[in-house]
Short mmCIF file of C-alpha atoms and ligand atoms in Angstrom, two decimals:
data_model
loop_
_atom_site.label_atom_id
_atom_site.label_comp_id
_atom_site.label_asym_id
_atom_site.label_seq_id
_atom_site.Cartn_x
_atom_site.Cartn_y
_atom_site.Cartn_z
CA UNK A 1 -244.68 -105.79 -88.90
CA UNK A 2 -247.83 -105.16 -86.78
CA UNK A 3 -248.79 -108.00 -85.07
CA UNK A 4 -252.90 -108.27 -84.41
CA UNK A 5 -253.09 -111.11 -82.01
CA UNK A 6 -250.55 -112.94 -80.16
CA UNK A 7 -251.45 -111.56 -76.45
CA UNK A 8 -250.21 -113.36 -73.29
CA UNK A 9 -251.23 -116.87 -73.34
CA UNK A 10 -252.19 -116.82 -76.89
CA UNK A 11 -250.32 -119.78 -79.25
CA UNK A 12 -249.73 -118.52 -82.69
CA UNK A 13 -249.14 -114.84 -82.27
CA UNK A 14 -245.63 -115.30 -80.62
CA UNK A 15 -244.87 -118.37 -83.06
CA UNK A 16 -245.30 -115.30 -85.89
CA UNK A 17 -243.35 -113.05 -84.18
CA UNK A 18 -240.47 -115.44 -83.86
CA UNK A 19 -240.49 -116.82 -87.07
CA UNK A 20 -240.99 -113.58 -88.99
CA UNK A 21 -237.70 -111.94 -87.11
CA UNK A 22 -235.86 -115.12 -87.91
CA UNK A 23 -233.82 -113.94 -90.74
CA UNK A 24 -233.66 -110.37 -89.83
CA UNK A 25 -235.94 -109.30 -92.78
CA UNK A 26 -238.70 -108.14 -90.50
CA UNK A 27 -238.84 -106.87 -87.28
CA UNK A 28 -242.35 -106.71 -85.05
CA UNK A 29 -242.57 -102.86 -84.14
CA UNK A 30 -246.15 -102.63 -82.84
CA UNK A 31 -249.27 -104.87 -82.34
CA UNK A 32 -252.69 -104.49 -81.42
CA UNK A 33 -252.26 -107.97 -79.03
CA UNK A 34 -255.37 -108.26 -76.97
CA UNK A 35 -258.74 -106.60 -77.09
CA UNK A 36 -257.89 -105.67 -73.50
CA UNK A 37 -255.74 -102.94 -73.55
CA UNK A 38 -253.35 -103.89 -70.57
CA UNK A 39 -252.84 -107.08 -71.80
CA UNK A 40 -252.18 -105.58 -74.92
CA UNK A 41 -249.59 -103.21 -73.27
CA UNK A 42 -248.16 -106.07 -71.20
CA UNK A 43 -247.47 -108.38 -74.68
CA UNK A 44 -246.08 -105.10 -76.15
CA UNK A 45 -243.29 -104.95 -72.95
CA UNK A 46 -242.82 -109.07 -72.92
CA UNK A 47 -242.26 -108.48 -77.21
CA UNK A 48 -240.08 -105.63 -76.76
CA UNK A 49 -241.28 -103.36 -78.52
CA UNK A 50 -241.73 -99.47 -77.89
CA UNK A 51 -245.16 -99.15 -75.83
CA UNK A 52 -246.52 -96.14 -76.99
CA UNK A 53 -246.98 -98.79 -80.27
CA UNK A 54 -248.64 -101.40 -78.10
CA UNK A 55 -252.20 -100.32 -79.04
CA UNK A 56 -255.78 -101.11 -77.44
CA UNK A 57 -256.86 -102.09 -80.87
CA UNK A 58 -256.15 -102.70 -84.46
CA UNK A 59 -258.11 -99.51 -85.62
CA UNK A 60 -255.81 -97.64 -83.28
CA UNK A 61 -252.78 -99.40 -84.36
CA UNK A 62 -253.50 -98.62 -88.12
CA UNK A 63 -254.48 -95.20 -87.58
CA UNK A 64 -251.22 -94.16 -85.29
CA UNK A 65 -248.98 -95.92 -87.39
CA UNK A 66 -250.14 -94.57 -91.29
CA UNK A 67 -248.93 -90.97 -89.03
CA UNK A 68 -245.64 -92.45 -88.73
CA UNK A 69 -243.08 -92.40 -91.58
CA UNK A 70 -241.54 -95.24 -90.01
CA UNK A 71 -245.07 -96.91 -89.62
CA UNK A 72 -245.65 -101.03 -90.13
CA UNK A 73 -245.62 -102.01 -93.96
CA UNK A 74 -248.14 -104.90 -92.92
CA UNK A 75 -250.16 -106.66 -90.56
CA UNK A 76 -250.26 -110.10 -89.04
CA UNK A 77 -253.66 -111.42 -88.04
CA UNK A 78 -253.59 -114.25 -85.57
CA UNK A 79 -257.01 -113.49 -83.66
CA UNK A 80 -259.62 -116.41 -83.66
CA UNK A 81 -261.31 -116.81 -87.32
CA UNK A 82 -264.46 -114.17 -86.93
CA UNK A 83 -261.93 -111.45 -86.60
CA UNK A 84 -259.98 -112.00 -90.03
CA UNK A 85 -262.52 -110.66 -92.26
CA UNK A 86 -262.46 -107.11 -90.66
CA UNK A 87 -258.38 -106.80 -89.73
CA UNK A 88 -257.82 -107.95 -93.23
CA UNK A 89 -260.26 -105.31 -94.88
CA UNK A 90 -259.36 -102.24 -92.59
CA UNK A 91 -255.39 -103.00 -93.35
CA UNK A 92 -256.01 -103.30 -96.90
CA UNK A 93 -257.67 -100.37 -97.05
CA UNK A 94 -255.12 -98.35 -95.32
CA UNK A 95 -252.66 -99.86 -97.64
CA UNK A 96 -251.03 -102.22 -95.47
CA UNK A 97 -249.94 -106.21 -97.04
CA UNK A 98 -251.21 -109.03 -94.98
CA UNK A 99 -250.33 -112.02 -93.81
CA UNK A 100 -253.11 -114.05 -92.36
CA UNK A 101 -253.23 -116.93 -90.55
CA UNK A 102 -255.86 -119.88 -91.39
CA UNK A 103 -258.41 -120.37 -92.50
CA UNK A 104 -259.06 -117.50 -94.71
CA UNK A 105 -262.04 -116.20 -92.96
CA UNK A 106 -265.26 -117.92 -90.39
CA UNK A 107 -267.29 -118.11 -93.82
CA UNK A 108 -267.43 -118.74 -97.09
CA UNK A 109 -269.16 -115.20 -97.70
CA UNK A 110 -266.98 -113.88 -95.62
CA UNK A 111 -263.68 -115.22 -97.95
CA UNK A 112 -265.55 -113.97 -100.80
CA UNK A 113 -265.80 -110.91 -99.71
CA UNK A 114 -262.25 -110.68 -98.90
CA UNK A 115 -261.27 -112.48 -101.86
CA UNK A 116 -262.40 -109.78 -104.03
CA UNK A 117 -261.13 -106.95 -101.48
CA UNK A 118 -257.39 -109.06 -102.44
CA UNK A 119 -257.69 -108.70 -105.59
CA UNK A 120 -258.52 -104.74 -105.96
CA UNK A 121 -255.82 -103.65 -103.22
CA UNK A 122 -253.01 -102.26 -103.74
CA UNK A 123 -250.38 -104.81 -101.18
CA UNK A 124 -250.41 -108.36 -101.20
CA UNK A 125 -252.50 -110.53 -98.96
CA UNK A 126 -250.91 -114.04 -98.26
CA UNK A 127 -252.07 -116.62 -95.57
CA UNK A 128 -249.68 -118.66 -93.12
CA UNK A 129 -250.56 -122.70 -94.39
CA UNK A 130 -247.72 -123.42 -91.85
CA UNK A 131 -246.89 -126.75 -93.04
CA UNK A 132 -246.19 -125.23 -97.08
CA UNK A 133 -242.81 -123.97 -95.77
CA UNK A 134 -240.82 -127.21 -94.25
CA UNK A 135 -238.41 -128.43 -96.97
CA UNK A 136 -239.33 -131.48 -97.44
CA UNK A 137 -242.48 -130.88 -98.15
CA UNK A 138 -241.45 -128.12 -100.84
CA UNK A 139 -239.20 -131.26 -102.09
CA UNK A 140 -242.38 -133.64 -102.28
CA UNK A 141 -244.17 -130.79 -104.12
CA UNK A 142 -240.91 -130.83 -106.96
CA UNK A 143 -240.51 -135.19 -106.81
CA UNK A 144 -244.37 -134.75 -107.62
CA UNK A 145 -244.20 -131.88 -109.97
CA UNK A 146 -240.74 -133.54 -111.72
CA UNK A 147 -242.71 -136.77 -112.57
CA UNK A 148 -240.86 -138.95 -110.05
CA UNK A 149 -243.97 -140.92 -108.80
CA UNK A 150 -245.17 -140.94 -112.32
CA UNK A 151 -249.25 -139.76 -112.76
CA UNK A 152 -250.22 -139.27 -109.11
CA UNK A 153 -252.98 -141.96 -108.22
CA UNK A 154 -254.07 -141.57 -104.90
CA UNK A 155 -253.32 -138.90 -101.90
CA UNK A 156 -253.86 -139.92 -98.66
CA UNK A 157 -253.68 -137.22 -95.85
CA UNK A 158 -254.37 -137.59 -92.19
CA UNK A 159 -254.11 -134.85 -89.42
CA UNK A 160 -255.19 -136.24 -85.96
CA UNK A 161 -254.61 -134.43 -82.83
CA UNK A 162 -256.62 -135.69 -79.56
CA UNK A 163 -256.41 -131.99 -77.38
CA UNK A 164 -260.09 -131.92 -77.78
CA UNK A 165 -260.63 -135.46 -76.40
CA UNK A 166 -263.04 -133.98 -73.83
CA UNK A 167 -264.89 -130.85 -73.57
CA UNK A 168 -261.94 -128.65 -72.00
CA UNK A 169 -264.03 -125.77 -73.39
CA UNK A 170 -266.27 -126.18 -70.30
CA UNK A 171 -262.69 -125.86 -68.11
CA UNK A 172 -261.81 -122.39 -69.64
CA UNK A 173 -259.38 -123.57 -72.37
CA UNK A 174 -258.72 -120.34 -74.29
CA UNK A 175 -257.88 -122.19 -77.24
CA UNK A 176 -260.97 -124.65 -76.93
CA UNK A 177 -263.05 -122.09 -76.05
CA UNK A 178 -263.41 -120.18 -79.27
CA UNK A 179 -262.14 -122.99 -81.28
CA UNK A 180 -265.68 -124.63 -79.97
CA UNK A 181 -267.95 -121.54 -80.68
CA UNK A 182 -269.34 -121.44 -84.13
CA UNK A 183 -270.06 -117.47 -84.33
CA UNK A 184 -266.25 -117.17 -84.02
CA UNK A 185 -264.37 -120.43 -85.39
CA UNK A 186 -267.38 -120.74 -88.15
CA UNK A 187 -266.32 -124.50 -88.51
CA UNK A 188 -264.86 -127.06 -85.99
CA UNK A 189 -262.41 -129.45 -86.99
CA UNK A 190 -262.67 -129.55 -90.33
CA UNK A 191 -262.22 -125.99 -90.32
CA UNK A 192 -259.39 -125.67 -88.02
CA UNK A 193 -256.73 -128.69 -89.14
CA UNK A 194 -258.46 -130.35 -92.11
CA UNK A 195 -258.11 -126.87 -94.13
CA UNK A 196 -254.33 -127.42 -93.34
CA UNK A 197 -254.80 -131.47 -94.72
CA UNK A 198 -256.35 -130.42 -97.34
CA UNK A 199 -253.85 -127.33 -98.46
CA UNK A 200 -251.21 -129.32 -97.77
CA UNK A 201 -252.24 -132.78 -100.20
CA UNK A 202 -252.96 -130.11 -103.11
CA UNK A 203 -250.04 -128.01 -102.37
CA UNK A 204 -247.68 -131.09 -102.66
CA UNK A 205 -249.79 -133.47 -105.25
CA UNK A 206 -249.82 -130.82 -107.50
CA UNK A 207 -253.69 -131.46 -107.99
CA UNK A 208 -256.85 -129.94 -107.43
CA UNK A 209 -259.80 -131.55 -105.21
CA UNK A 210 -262.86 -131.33 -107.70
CA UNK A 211 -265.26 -133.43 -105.84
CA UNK A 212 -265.86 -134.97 -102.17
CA UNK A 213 -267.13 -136.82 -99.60
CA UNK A 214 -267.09 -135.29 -96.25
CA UNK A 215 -268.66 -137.51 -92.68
CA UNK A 216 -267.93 -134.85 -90.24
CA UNK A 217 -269.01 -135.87 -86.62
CA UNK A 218 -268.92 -134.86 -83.30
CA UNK A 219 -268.19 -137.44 -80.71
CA UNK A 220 -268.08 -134.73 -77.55
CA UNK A 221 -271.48 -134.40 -76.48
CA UNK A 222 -272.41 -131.03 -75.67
CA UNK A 223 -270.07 -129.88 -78.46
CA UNK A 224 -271.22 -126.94 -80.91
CA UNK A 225 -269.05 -128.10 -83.93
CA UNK A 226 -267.57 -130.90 -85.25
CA UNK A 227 -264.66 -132.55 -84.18
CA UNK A 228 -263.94 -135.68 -86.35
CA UNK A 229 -263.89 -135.65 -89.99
CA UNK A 230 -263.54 -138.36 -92.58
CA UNK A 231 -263.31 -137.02 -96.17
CA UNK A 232 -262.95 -139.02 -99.71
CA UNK A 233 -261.83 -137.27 -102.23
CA UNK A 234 -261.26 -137.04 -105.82
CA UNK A 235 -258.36 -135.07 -108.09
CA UNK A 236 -259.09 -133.35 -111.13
CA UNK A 237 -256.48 -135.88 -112.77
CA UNK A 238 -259.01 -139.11 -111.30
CA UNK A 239 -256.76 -139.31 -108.99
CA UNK A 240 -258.75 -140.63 -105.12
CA UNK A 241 -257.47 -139.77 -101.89
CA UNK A 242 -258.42 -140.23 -98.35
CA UNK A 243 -258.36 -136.84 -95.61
CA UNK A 244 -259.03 -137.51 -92.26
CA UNK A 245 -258.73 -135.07 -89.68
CA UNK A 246 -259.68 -135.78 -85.77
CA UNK A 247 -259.00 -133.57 -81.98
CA UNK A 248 -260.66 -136.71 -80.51
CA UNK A 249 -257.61 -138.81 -81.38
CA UNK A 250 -256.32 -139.49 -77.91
CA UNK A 251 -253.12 -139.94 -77.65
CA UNK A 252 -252.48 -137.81 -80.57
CA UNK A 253 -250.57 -134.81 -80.38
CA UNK A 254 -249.85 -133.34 -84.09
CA UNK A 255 -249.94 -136.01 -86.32
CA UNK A 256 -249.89 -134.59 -89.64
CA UNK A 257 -249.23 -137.28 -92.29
CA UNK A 258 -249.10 -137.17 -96.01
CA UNK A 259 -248.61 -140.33 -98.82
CA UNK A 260 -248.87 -140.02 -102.26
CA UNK A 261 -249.21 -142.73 -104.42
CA UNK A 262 -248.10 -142.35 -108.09
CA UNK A 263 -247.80 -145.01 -110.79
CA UNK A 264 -244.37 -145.56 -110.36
CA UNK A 265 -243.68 -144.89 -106.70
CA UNK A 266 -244.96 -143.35 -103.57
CA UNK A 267 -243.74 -140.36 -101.13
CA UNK A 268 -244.37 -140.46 -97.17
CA UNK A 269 -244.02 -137.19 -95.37
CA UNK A 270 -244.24 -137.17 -91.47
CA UNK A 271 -244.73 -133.40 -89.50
CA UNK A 272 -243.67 -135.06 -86.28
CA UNK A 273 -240.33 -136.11 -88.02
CA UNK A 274 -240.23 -133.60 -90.62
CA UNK A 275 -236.36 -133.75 -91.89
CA UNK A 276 -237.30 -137.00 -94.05
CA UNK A 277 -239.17 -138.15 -96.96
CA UNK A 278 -239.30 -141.28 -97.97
CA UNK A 279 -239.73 -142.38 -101.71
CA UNK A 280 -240.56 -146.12 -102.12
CA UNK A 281 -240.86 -147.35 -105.60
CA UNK A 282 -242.28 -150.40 -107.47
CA UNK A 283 -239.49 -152.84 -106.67
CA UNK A 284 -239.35 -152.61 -102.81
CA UNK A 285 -236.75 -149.82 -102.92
CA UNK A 286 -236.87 -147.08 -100.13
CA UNK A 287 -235.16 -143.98 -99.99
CA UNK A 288 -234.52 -141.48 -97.52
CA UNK A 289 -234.32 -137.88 -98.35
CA UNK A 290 -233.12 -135.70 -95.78
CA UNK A 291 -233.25 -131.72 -94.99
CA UNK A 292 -229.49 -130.49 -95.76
CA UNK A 293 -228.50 -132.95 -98.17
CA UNK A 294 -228.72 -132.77 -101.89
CA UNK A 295 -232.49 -131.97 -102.81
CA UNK A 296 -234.16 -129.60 -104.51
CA UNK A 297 -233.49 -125.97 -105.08
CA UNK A 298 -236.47 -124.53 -103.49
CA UNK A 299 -235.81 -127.45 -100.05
CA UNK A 300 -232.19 -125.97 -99.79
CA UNK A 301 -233.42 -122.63 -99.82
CA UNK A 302 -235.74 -123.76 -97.31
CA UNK A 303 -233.18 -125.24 -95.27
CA UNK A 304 -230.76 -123.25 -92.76
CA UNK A 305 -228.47 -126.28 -90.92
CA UNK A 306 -226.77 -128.73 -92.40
CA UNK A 307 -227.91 -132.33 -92.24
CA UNK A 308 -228.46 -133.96 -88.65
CA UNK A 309 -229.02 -130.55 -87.14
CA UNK A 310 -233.03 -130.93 -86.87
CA UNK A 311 -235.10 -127.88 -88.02
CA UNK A 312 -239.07 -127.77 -87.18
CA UNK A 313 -242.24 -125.94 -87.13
CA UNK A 314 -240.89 -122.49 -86.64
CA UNK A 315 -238.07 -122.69 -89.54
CA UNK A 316 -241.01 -123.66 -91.91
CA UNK A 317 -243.25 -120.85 -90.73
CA UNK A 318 -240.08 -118.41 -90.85
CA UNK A 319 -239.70 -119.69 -94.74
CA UNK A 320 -243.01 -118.28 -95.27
CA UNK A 321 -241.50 -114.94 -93.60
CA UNK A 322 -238.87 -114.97 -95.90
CA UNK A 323 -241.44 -115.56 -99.18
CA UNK A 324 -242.95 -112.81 -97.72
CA UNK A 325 -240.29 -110.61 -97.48
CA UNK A 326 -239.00 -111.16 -100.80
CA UNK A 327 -242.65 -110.62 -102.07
CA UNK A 328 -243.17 -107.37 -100.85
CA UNK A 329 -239.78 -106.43 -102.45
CA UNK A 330 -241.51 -107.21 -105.48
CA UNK A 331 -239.88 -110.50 -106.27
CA UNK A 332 -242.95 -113.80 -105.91
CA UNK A 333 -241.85 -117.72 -105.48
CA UNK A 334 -245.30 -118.41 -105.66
CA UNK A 335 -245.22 -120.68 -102.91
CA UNK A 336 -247.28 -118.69 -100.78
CA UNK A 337 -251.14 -119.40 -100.63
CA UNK A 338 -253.04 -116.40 -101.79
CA UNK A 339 -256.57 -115.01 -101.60
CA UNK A 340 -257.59 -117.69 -104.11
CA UNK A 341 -256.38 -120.95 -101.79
CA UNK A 342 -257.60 -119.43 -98.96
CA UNK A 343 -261.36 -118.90 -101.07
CA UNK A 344 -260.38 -122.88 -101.92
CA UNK A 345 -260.01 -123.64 -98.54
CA UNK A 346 -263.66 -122.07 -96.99
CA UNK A 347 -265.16 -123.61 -100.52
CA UNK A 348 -264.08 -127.00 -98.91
CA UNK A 349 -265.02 -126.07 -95.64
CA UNK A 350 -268.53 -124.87 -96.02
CA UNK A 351 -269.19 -127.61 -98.94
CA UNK A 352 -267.72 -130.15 -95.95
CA UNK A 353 -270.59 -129.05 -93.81
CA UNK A 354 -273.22 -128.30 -96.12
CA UNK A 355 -273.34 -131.50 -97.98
CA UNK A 356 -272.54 -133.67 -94.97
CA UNK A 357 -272.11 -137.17 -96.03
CA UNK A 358 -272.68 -136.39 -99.88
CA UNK A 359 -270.87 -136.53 -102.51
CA UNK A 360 -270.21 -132.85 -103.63
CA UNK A 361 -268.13 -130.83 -106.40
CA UNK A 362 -265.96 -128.57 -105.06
CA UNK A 363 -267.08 -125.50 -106.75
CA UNK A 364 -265.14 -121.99 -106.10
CA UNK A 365 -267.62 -119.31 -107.28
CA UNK A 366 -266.37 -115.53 -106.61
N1 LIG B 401 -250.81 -121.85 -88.99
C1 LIG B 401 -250.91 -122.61 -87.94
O1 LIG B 401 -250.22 -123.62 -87.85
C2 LIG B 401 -251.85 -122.22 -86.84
C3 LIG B 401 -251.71 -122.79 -85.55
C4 LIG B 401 -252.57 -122.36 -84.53
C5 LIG B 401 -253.54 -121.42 -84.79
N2 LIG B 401 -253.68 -120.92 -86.04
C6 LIG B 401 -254.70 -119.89 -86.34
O2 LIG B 401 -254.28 -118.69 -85.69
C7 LIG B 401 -255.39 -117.99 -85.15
C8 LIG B 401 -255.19 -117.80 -83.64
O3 LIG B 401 -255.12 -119.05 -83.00
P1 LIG B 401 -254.46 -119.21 -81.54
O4 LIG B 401 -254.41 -120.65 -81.24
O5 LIG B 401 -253.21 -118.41 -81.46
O6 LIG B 401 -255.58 -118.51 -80.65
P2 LIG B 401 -255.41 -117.95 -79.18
O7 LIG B 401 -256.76 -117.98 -78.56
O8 LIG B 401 -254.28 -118.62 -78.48
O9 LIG B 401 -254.95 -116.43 -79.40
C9 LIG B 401 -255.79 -115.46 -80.00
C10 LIG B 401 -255.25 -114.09 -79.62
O10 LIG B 401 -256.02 -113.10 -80.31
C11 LIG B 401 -256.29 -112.04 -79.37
N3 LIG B 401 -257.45 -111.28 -79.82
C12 LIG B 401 -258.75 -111.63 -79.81
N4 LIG B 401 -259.52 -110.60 -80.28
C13 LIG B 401 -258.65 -109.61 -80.61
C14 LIG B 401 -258.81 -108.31 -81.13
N5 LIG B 401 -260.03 -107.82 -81.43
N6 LIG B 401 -257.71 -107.57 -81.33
C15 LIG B 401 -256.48 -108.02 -81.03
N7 LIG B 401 -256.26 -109.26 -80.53
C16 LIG B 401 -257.34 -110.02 -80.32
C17 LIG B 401 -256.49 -112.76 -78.06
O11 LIG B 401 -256.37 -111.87 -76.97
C18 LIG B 401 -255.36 -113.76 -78.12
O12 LIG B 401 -254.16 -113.19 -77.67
C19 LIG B 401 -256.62 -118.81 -85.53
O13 LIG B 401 -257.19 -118.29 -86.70
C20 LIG B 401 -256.07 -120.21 -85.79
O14 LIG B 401 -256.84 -120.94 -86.73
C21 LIG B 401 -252.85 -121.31 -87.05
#
């Protein structure tokens, strides 16, 4: 693995690099970290990884290591959002797979582009929707899918985090500080969590958003994008939902939560507490599911302890290592999003600030 990305002080980068070495099936072995080269150099010593393979770029890094026969197999892009359209085209076109982190690209032109660069190349491109690989929510996706809500009525999905609760861009906040610039996040919050929310209630519901109502605010003033979003939504099934997603929230740190409401019964996920899902149904019954117990096929996989022994955010993003893995050994769960969610995801994006406070379809045109 080549990680692009991930320098010192960075988040996501290192969160790749642990969770793709996790079960052994990948090992990082050079990265293009930084675009300064030093710092590049100095995340290549703090990862441990030979330094002559600690490069001052990605170019670099693809170049040097298509001369090796032991050379990376694929790439990792966790550089702000501007950057993924050209990482993911130049390793592509060397032959390398990706794995991208979200969203797809800064623009929907951009995703198209890319889109249709996925679907000509010769490795697989995948992107990291983080929250796809916990096990419970891979066992809401099967309750869903097995018909144990009954016709799914109503999703309602709500990602509030309340980092951005003042303009810490101004303070030189890496994070806020690009996340905050439209030439390189393309879209605020909407584009940075509620892509997740909105991956995440189609991923599990089994549905597809087909039309939407998107109030997208920003309550910092001074701020460049938005940072407050309110969405309704509607399922191609008639189903309604509800997606809100927020950095304002004070006093929120991750608060990812998903319901789904089916005829029968209902499902509550929780990222904070991620090891339960609860299933209430029509008579006032709750149940309790937890990781390690007796679920699903595709949650035990996803599982590595056994019950009471608390798993988290970097065993779900190391099961999308090991989807990974298996893929590029030829062998596809299909639980990994594509070129064609990620195109989904910038479709809701740009329509989300386009149509600002319309109703709009959600239309994915290549
Ligand atoms: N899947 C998730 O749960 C999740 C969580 C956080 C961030 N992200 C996504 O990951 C990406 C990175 O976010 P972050 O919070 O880690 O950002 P960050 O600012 O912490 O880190 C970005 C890193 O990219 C490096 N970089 C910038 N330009 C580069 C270049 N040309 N070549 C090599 N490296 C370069 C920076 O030096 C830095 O180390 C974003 O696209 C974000 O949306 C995803």
């Amino acid at each position: 693995m080549g990680l692009i990305g991930g320098g010192p002080g960075s988040f996501i980068g290192a969160v790749h690099r642990l969770a793709a070495e996790m079960d052994r099936e990948i090992e990082l072995v050079a990265g293009a970290f930084s675009t300064d080269p030093a710092r590049s150099h100095e995340a290549g010593v703090g990862y441990r990884i030979d330094p002559a393979r600690a490069y001052a770029s990605w170019t670099e890094m693809i170049t040097q290591e298509r001369l090796r026969s032991d050379g990376v197999d694929f790439v990792v892009i966790a550089t702000p959002n501007h950057l993924h359209l050209p990482a993911a085209i130049d390793a592509l076109d060397a032959g390398l797979a990706v794995m991208s982190d979200k969203p797809m690209t800064a623009t929907l032109s951009e995703a198209r582009t890319l889109a249709a660069k996925a679907a000509s190349a010769a490795r697989p491109y995948r992107l990291s929707y983080t929250y796809s690989g916990y096990p419970l929510v891979r066992e809401a996706r099967r309750q869903v899918a097995e018909g144990r809500l009954g016709p799914v009525r109503k999703v309602v999905v709500e990602y509030s985090q309340g980092w951005l609760a003042r303009p810490i861009e101004a303070e030189g906040v890496k994070q806020a500080g690009w996340r905050t610039e439209p030439a390189q996040a393309g879209a605020g919050c909407i584009g940075d969590i509620g892509v997740h929310a909105f991956h995440l209630a189609e991923f599990t519901a089994g549905r597809r958003v087909t039309r939407f109502c998107a109030d997208l605010n920003t309550l910092v003033p001074g701020r460049k994008v938005d940072d407050d979003c309110n969405v309704l939504l509607r399922f191609d099934n008639g189903a309604t939902g509800a997606l809100i997603a927020s950095q304002i929230a004070v006093g929120e740190r991750n608060r990812l939560h998903l319901r789904i409401y089916g005829e029968r019964a209902a499902l509550e996920w929780r990222q904070e507490q991620p090891n339960t899902l609860a299933i209430r149904d029509l008579d006032g019954t709750e149940t309790i599911l937890h990781a390690g117990t007796a679920l699903g096929s595709e949650a035990i996989a996803a599982t590595r302890l056994p019950a009471g022994h608390p798993e988290g955010f970097l065993e779900a993003f190391a099961n999308l290592y090991r989807d990974f893995a298996r893929l590029l050994a030829g062998e596809d769960n299909g639980l990994l999003a594509d070129a064609s969610e990620g195109l989904r995801g910038m479709a809701f994006i740009d329509a989300a600030q386009v149509a600002d406070g319309a109703w709009t379809d959600l239309e994915i045109s290549a």
